[in-house]
mmCIF file of C-alpha atoms in Angstrom:
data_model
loop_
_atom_site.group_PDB
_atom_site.id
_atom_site.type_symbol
_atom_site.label_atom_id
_atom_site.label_comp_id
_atom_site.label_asym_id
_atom_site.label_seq_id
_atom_site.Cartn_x
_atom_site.Cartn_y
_atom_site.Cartn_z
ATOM 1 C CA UNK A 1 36.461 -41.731 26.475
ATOM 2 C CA UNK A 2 34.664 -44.893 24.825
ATOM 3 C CA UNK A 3 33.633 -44.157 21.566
ATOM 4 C CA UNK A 4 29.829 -43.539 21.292
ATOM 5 C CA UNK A 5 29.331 -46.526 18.815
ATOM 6 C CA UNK A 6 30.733 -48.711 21.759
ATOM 7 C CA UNK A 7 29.177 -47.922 25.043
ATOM 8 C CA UNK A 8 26.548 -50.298 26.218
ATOM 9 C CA UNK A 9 23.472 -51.054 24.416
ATOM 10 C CA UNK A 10 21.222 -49.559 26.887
ATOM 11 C CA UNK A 11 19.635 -46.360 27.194
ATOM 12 C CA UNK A 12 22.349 -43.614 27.037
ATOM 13 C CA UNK A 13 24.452 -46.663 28.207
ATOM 14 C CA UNK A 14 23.318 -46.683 31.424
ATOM 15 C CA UNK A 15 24.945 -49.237 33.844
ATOM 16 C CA UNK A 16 23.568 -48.392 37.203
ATOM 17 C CA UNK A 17 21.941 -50.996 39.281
ATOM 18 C CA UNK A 18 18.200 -50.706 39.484
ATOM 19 C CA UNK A 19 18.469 -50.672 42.701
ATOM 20 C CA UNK A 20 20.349 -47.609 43.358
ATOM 21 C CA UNK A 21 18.727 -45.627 40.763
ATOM 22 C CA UNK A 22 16.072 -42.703 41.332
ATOM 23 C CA UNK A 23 14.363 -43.200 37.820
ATOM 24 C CA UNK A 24 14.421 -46.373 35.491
ATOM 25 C CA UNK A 25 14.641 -46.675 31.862
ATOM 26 C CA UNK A 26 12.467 -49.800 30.492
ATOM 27 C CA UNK A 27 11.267 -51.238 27.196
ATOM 28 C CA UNK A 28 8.004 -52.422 25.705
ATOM 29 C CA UNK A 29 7.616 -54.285 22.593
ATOM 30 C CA UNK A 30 4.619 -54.385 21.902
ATOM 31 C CA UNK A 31 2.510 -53.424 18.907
ATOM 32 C CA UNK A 32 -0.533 -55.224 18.968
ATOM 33 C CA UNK A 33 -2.472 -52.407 19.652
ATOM 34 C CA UNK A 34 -1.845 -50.933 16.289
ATOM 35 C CA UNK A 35 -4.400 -49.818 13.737
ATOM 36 C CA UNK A 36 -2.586 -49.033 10.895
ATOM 37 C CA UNK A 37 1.217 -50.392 10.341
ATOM 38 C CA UNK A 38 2.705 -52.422 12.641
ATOM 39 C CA UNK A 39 6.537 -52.418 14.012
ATOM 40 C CA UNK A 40 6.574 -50.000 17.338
ATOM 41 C CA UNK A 41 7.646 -53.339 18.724
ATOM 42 C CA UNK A 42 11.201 -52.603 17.633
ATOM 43 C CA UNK A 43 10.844 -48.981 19.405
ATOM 44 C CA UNK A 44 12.842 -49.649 22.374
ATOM 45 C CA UNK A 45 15.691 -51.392 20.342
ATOM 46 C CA UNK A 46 15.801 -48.461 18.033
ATOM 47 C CA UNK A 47 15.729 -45.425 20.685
ATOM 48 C CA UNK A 48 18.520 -47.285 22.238
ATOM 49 C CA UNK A 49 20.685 -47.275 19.873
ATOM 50 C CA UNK A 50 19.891 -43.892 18.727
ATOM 51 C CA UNK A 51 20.366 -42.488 22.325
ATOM 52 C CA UNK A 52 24.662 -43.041 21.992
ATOM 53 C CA UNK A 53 24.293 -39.813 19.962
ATOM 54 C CA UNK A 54 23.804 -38.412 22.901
ATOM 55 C CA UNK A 55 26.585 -38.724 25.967
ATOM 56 C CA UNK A 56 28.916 -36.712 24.873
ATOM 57 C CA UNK A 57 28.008 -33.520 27.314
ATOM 58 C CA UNK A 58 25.758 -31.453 28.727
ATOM 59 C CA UNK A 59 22.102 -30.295 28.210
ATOM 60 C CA UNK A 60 23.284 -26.567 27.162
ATOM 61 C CA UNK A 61 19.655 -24.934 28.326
ATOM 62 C CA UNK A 62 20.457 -26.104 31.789
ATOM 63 C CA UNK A 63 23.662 -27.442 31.939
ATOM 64 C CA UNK A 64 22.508 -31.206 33.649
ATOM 65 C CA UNK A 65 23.729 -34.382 31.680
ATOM 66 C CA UNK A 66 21.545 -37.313 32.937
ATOM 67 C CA UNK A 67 23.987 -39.795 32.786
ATOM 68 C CA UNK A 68 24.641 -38.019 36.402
ATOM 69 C CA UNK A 69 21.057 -38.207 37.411
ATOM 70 C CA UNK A 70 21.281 -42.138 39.070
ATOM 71 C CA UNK A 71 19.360 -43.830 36.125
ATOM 72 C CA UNK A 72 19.447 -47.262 35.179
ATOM 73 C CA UNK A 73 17.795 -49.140 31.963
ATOM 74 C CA UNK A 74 16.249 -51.875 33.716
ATOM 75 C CA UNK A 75 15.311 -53.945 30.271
ATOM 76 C CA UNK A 76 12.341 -55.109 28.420
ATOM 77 C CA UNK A 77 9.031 -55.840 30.565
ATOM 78 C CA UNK A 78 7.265 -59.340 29.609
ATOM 79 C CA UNK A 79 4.600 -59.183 27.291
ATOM 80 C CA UNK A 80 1.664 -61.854 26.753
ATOM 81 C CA UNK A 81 2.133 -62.908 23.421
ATOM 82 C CA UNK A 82 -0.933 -61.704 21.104
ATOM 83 C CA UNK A 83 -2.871 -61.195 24.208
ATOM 84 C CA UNK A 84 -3.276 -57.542 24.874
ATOM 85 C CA UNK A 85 -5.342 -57.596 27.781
ATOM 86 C CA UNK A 86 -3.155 -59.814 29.148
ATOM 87 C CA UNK A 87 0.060 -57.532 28.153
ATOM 88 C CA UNK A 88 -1.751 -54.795 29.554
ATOM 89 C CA UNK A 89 -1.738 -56.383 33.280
ATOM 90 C CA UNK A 90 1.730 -57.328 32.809
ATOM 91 C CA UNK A 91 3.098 -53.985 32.112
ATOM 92 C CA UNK A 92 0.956 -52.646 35.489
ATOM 93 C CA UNK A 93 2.592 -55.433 37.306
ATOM 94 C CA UNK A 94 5.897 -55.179 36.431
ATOM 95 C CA UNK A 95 5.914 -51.160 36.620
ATOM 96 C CA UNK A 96 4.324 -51.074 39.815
ATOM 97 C CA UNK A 97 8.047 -51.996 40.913
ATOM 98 C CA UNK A 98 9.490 -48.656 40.400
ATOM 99 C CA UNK A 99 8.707 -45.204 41.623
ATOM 100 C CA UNK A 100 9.393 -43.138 38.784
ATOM 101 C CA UNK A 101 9.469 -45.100 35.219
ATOM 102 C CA UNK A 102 10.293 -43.526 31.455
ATOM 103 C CA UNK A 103 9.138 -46.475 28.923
ATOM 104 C CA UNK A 104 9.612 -46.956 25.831
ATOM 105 C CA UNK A 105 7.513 -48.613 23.666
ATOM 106 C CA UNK A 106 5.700 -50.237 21.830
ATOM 107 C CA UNK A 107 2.480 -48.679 20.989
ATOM 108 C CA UNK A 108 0.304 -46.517 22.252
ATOM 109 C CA UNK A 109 -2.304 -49.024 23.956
ATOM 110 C CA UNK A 110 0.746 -49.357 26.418
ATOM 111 C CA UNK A 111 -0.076 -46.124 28.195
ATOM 112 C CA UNK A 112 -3.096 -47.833 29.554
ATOM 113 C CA UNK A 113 -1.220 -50.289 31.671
ATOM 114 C CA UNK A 114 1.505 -47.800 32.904
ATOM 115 C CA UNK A 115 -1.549 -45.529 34.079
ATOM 116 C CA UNK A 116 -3.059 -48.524 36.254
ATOM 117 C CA UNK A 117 0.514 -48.774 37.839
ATOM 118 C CA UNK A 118 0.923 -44.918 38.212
ATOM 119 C CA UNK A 119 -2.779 -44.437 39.263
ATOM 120 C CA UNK A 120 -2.657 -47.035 42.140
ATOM 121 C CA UNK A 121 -0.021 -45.291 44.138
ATOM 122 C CA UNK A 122 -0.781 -41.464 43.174
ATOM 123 C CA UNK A 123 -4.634 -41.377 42.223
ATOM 124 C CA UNK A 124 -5.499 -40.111 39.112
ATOM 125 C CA UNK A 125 -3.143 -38.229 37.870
ATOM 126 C CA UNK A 126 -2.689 -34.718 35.527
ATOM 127 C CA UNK A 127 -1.063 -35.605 31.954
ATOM 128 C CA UNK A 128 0.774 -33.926 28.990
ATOM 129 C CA UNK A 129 -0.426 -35.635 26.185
ATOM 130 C CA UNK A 130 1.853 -35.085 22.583
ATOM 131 C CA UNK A 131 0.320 -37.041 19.659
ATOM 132 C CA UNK A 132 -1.123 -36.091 16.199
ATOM 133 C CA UNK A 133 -4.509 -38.198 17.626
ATOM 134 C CA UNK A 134 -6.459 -37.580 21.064
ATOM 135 C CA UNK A 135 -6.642 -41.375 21.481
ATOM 136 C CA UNK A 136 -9.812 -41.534 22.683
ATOM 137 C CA UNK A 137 -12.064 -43.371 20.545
ATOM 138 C CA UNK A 138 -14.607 -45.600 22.801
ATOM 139 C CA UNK A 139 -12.396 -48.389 20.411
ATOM 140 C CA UNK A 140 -10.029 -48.599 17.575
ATOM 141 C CA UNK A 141 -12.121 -50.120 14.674
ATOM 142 C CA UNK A 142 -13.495 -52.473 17.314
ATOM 143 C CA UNK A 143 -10.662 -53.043 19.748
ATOM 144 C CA UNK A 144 -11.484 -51.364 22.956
ATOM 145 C CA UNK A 145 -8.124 -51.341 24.268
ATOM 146 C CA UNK A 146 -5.998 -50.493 21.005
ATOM 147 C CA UNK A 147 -3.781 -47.541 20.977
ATOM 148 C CA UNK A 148 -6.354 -44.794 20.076
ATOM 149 C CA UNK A 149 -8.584 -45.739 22.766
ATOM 150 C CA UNK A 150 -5.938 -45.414 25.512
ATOM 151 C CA UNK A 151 -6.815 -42.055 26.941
ATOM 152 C CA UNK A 152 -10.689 -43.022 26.816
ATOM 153 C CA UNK A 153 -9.882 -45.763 28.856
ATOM 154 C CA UNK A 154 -7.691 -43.930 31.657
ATOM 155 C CA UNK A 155 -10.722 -41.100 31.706
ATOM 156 C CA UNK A 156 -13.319 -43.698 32.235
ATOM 157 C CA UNK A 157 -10.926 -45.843 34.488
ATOM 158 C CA UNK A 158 -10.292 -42.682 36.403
ATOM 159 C CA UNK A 159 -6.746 -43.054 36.159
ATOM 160 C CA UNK A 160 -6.102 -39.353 34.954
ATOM 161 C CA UNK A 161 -7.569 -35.897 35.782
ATOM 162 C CA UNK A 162 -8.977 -34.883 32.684
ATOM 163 C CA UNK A 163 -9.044 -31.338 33.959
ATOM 164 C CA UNK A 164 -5.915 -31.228 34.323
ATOM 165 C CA UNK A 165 -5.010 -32.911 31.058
ATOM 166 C CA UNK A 166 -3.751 -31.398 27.671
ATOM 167 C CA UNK A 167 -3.023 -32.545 24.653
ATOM 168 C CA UNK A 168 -0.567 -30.978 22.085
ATOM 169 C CA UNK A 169 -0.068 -31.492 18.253
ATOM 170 C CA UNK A 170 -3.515 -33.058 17.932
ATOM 171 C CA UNK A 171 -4.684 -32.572 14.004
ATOM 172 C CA UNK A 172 -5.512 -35.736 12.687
ATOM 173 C CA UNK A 173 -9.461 -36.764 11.119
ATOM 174 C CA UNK A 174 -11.511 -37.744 13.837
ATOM 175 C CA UNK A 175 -15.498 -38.183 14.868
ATOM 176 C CA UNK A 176 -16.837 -34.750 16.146
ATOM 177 C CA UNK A 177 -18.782 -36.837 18.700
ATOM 178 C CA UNK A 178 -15.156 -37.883 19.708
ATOM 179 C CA UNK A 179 -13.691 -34.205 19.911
ATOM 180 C CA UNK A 180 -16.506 -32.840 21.947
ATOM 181 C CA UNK A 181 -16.382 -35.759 24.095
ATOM 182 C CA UNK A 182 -13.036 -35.151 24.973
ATOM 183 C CA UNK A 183 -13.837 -31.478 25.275
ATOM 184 C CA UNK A 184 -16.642 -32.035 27.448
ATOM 185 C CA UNK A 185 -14.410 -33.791 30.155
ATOM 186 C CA UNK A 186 -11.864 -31.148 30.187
ATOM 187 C CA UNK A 187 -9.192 -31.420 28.109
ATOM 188 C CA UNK A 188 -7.515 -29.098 26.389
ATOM 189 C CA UNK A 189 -6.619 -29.360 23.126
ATOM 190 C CA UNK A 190 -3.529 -27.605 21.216
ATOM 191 C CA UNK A 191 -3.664 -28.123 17.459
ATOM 192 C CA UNK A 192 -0.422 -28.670 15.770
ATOM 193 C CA UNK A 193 -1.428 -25.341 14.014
ATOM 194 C CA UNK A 194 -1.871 -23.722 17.347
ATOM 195 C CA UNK A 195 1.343 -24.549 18.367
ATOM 196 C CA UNK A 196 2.564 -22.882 15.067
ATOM 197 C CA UNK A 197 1.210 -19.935 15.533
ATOM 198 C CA UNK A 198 1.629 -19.266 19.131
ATOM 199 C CA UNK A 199 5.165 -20.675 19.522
ATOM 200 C CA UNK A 200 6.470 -22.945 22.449
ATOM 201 C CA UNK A 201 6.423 -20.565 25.286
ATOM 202 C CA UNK A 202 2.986 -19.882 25.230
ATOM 203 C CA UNK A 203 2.284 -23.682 24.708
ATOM 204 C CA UNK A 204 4.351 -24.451 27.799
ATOM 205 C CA UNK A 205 2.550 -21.939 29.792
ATOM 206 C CA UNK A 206 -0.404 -23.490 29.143
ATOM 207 C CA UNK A 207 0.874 -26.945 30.347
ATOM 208 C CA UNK A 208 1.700 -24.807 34.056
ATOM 209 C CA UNK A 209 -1.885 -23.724 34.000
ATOM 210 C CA UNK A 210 -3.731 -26.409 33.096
ATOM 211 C CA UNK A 211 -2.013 -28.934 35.768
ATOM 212 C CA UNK A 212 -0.762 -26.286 38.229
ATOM 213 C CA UNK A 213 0.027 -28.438 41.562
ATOM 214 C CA UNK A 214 -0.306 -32.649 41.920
ATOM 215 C CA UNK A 215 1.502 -35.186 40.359
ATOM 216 C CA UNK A 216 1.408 -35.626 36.655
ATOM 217 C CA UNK A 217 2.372 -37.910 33.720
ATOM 218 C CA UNK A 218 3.987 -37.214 30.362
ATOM 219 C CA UNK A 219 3.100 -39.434 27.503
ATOM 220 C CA UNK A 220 4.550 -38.935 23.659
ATOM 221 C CA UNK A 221 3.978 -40.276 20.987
ATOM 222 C CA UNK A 222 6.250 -39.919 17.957
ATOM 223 C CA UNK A 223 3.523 -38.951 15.394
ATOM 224 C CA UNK A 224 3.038 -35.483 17.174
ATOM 225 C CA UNK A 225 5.806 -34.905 15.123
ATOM 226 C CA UNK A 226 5.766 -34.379 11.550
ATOM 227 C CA UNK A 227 6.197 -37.397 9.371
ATOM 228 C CA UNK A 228 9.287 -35.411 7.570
ATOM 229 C CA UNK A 229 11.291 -34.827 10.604
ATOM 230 C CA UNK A 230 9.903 -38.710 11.847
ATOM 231 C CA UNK A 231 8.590 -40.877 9.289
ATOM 232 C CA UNK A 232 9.131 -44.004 11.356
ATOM 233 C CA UNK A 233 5.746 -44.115 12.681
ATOM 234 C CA UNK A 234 2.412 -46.338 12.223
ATOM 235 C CA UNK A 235 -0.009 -43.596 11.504
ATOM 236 C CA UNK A 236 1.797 -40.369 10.356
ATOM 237 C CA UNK A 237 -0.287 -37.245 9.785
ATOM 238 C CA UNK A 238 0.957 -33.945 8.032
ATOM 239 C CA UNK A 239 1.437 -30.641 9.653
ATOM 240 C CA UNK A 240 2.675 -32.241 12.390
ATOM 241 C CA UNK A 241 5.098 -30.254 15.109
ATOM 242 C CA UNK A 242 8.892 -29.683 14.418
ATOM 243 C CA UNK A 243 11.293 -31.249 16.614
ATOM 244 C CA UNK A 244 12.919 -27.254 17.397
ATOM 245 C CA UNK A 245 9.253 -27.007 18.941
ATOM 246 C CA UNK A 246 8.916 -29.824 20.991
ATOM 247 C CA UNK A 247 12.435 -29.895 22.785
ATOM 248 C CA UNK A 248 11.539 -26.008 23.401
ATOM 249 C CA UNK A 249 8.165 -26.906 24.990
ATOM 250 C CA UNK A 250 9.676 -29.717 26.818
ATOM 251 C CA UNK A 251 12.734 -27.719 28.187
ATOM 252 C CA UNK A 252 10.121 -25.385 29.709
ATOM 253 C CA UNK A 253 8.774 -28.103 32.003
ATOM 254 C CA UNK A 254 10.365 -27.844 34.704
ATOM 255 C CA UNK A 255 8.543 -27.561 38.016
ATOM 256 C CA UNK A 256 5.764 -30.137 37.063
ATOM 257 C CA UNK A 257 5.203 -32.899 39.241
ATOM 258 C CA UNK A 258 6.242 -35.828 36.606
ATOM 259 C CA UNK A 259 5.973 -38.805 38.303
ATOM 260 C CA UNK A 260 6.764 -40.951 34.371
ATOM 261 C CA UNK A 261 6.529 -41.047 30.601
ATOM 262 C CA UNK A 262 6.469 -43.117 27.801
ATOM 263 C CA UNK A 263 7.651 -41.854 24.499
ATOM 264 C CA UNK A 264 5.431 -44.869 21.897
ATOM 265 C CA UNK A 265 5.202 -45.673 18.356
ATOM 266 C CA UNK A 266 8.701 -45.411 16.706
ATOM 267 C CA UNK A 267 8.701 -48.151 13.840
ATOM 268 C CA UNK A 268 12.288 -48.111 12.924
ATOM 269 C CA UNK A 269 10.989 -50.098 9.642
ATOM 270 C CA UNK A 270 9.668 -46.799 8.263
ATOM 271 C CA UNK A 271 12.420 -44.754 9.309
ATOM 272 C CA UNK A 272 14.960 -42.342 7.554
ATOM 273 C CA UNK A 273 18.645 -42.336 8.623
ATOM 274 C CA UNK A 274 17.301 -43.547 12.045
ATOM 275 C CA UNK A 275 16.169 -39.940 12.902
ATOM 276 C CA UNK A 276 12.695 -40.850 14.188
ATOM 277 C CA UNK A 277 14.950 -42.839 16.756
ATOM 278 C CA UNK A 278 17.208 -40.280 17.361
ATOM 279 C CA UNK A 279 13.737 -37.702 17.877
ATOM 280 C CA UNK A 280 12.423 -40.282 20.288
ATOM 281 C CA UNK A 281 15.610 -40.801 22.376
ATOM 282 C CA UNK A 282 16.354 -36.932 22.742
ATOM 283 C CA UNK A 283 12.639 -36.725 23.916
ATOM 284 C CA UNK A 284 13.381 -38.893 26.889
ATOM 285 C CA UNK A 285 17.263 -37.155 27.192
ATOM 286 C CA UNK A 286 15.703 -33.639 27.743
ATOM 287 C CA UNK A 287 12.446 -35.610 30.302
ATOM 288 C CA UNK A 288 15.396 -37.014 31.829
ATOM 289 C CA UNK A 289 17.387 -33.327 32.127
ATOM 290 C CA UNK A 290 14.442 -31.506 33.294
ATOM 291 C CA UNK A 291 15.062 -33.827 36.848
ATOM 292 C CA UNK A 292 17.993 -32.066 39.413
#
C-alpha cells in the first residue's frame, strides 16, 4: 500500500477520470469576499493535503470508504482576478458542468455562484447551512456580494427554499433587523448552544423535518466550529460546535436529497498542526460516505 504521505495530491488521491465519475471534487481559491482576515484562498490546497489522513479504511458508522464511490478531483475552477462578480459567474459556469459537485473553497461569497449553477437545473433548492454567522447581511460592510451576504443573496435570487433551510452553530453578533429577517423567511436557526444542549440526534432530526422531500444543498463553513478545535479561519467566534458533534450530525444525513456542498473558509495561515484542514477534509470524507 502507498504510504499516505505519497499518494496523489488530490482529494483523498483521487485519480478517476471526470468523466466516469458520479460526484466531483473541485477547488476554489478565492478570498476576496472576506471581511475580516484573508487566506481561504489556500483552502483547497490545505484540505488536500490534509485529506491523505484519511484512505486508510472504512467509514466505521457505515462501513463505505469513498475512494469506492467513482469520485474524481477535477482541479481548481478559474477565478477573475480581484473581480468578484466576475468570479462569481465563473464558478456558475464552470460548475454547471457537473451533476453533483463538493467544492472547496475559498470563501464563503463562493456559495453564491455554486447556487446559480445548482438552482438552474433543480429550482431552488432546500439547504443545511453550518456556520458561526447566518450570512445574510443585505452586504458585508458595503460589499453586496461578500461572504456574509451569500445566503441573502440566494433568498432574494430565489435560488434556495428558505422554508426548507436551516442553519446550525449560528452564535456570532449580528443586527436584530438581520435575525428576524432571516426568521421571517423561514429559516431555522440552531444556536451553537442549542446544539449543546440538545445533542446531535435531535439536531439531525430537525434537518429531516425541516427539508423532508426535494433536492437539497449542504454548505459548511469551518467557523461553525470552534476556533480551538479550528483556528484556521477568517472570522472565528467562541462557543463554537465540537468536531465529535458535527461528524455525528452529519453521519445522520442520510436519506436527504444532496445534490452538492462546499465546505469554505479554511485559512491554513492561522492554523494549528493543520487540524482545521484535517476538520475540513473529514467534513467532505463523511458528505462523501453518506452516498451508496
Amino acid at each position: 500500500m502507498t504510504p499516505t504521505f505519497a499518494i496523489p495530491p488530490s482529494f483523498l488521491g483521487s485519480t478517476l477520470a471526470p468523466a466516469a465519475a458520479r460526484i466531483c471534487v473541485a477547488g476554489v481559491p478565492l478570498d476576496l469576499g472576506t471581511t475580516n482576515r484573508a487566506g481561504a484562498r489556500e483552502g483547497p490546497l490545505a484540505v488536500r493535503r490534509a485529506s491523505r489522513m484519511l484512505v486508510d479504511g472504512d467509514n466505521p458508522s457505515n462501513w463505505r470508504d469513498p475512494r469506492t464511490l467513482g469520485f474524481a478531483d477535477v482541479g481548481d475552477f478559474a477565478i477573475a482576478l480581484g473581480d468578484l462578480p466576475g468570479s462569481l459567474s465563473l464558478i456558475t459556469e464552470q460548475a454547471a458542468a457537473y451533476a453533483h459537485l463538493v467544492t472547496i473553497g475559498g470563501d464563503h461569497s463562493i456559495t453564491l455562484g455554486l447556487l446559480r449553477a445548482l438552482a438552474r437545473r433543480c429550482g431552488p433548492v432546500g439547504l443545511v447551512h453550518f456556520d458561526a454567522h447566518v450570512d445574510t447581511w443585505p452586504d458585508s460592510f458595503g460589499q453586496p456580494l461578500g461572504h456574509g451576504s451569500v445566503f441573502y443573496r440566494a433568498i432574494v435570487e430565489g435560488l434556495v427554499d428558505p422554508r426548507r433551510m436551516i442553519q446550525i452553530g449560528i452564535r456570532s453578533p449580528v443586527e436584530r433587523a438581520v435575525y428576524d429577517w432571516t426568521l421571517a423567511h423561514g429559516v431555522r436557526i440552531v444556536s451553537a448552544e442549542e446544539v449543546h444542549e440538545t445533542g446531535p440526534r435531535a439536531v439531525a432530526a430537525q434537518v429531516h423535518a425541516v427539508l423532508a422531500s426535494g433536492p437539497a444543498y449542504l454548505s459548511f463553513d469551518i467557523d461553525a466550529i470552534d476556533p480551538g478545535q479550528a483556528p484556521g479561519t477568517g472570522t472565528p467566534e467562541v462557543g463554537g460546535l465540537f468536531t465529535w458533534q458535527v461528524m455525528a450530525i452529519l453521519k445522520r444525513l442520510e436519506g436527504i436529497d444532496l445534490r452538492g456542498m462546499d465546505l469554505v473558509e479554511v485559512a491554513p495561515a492561522y492554523d494549528t498542526a493543520e487540524i482545521t484542514a484535517l476538520a475540513g477534509a473529514a467534513v467532505i470524507w463523511q458528505y462523501l460516505c453518506l452516498h451508496p
